[in-house]
Amino acid sequence: KNEVEQSPQNLTAQEGEFITINCSYSVGISALHWLQQHPGGGIVSLFMLSSGKKKHGRLIATINIQEKHSSLHITASHPRDSAVYICAVHNTDKLIFGTGTRLQVFP
Amino acid sequence: EPEVTQTPSHQVTQMGQEVILRCVPISNHLYFYWYRQILGQKVEFLVSFYNNEISEKSEIFDDQFSVERPDGSNFTLKIRSTKLEDSAMYFCASSVSRGRTDTQYFGPGTRLTVL
């Protein structure tokens, strides 16, 4: 069983839609990361959070430590948001990654 | 803005050959990591490195792998005798510290193809 599970695996949306990606984990963590990976392969850190909620522009990330669950929301989605979004948990020295959610936003 | 750099961007090698993947972490960072991503699969942790020592390694990081910080700026991953299954994207990352206060910054990756 994967230690970090994401859903959905694939997501398509029309421009302007509100998007939610979910992440559940089963291990102890010190923090949770949301990352973005573009088709070229590069990985960019979007958020690191250990409690509550963070907002950056149109992106919002929340975490519920008791339920071991986090969500990434994108408001007013845009085609440039198309990417793979990855949840990763910080466990001791390492990050444990989810399998990613492939998001495609169409104009 | 400071960034992690990796060279080469793409490395093609024959099975059984040694390869060295190079990374230059962000200059004031103290913790260094290697991850790999086999095509179509999730990113996997290989090794973390701090104070010139491996601090944690995964089951993947066997005797064929080694890491080194040969000078004050470079951080290398060596694969002694490459296998077909080593074909993957290898990402270097660095951070100021570890744990809950830490953000890891990723390099652009090196795509390793083993023929």
mmCIF file of N, CA and C in Angstrom, chain B residues 8 12 22 30 36 38 55 79 89 105:
data_model
loop_
_atom_site.group_PDB
_atom_site.id
_atom_site.type_symbol
_atom_site.label_atom_id
_atom_site.label_comp_id
_atom_site.label_asym_id
_atom_site.label_seq_id
_atom_site.Cartn_x
_atom_site.Cartn_y
_atom_site.Cartn_z
ATOM 1 N N PRO B 8 24.899 16.558 -16.429
ATOM 2 C CA PRO B 8 24.308 17.103 -17.651
ATOM 3 C C PRO B 8 22.786 17.057 -17.572
ATOM 4 N N VAL B 12 23.491 9.658 -21.795
ATOM 5 C CA VAL B 12 23.241 8.341 -22.374
ATOM 6 C C VAL B 12 24.482 7.494 -22.132
ATOM 7 N N ARG B 22 26.023 15.390 -11.638
ATOM 8 C CA ARG B 22 26.517 16.507 -10.841
ATOM 9 C C ARG B 22 25.420 17.497 -10.486
ATOM 10 N N LEU B 30 22.569 23.336 3.592
ATOM 11 C CA LEU B 30 23.412 22.388 4.306
ATOM 12 C C LEU B 30 23.010 20.934 4.100
ATOM 13 N N ARG B 36 14.963 9.954 -7.592
ATOM 14 C CA ARG B 36 14.860 9.530 -8.980
ATOM 15 C C ARG B 36 13.397 9.302 -9.335
ATOM 16 N N ILE B 38 11.507 7.102 -12.311
ATOM 17 C CA ILE B 38 11.423 6.265 -13.500
ATOM 18 C C ILE B 38 10.225 6.743 -14.310
ATOM 19 N N SER B 55 23.002 10.772 5.711
ATOM 20 C CA SER B 55 22.163 10.758 6.905
ATOM 21 C C SER B 55 21.019 9.760 6.787
ATOM 22 N N ILE B 79 26.974 6.217 -10.100
ATOM 23 C CA ILE B 79 26.470 4.851 -10.259
ATOM 24 C C ILE B 79 27.597 4.061 -10.895
ATOM 25 N N MET B 89 14.878 9.810 -14.474
ATOM 26 C CA MET B 89 15.250 11.206 -14.226
ATOM 27 C C MET B 89 15.760 11.278 -12.799
ATOM 28 N N TYR B 105 14.539 22.570 -2.352
ATOM 29 C CA TYR B 105 14.573 23.181 -3.673
ATOM 30 C C TYR B 105 15.180 22.173 -4.646
#
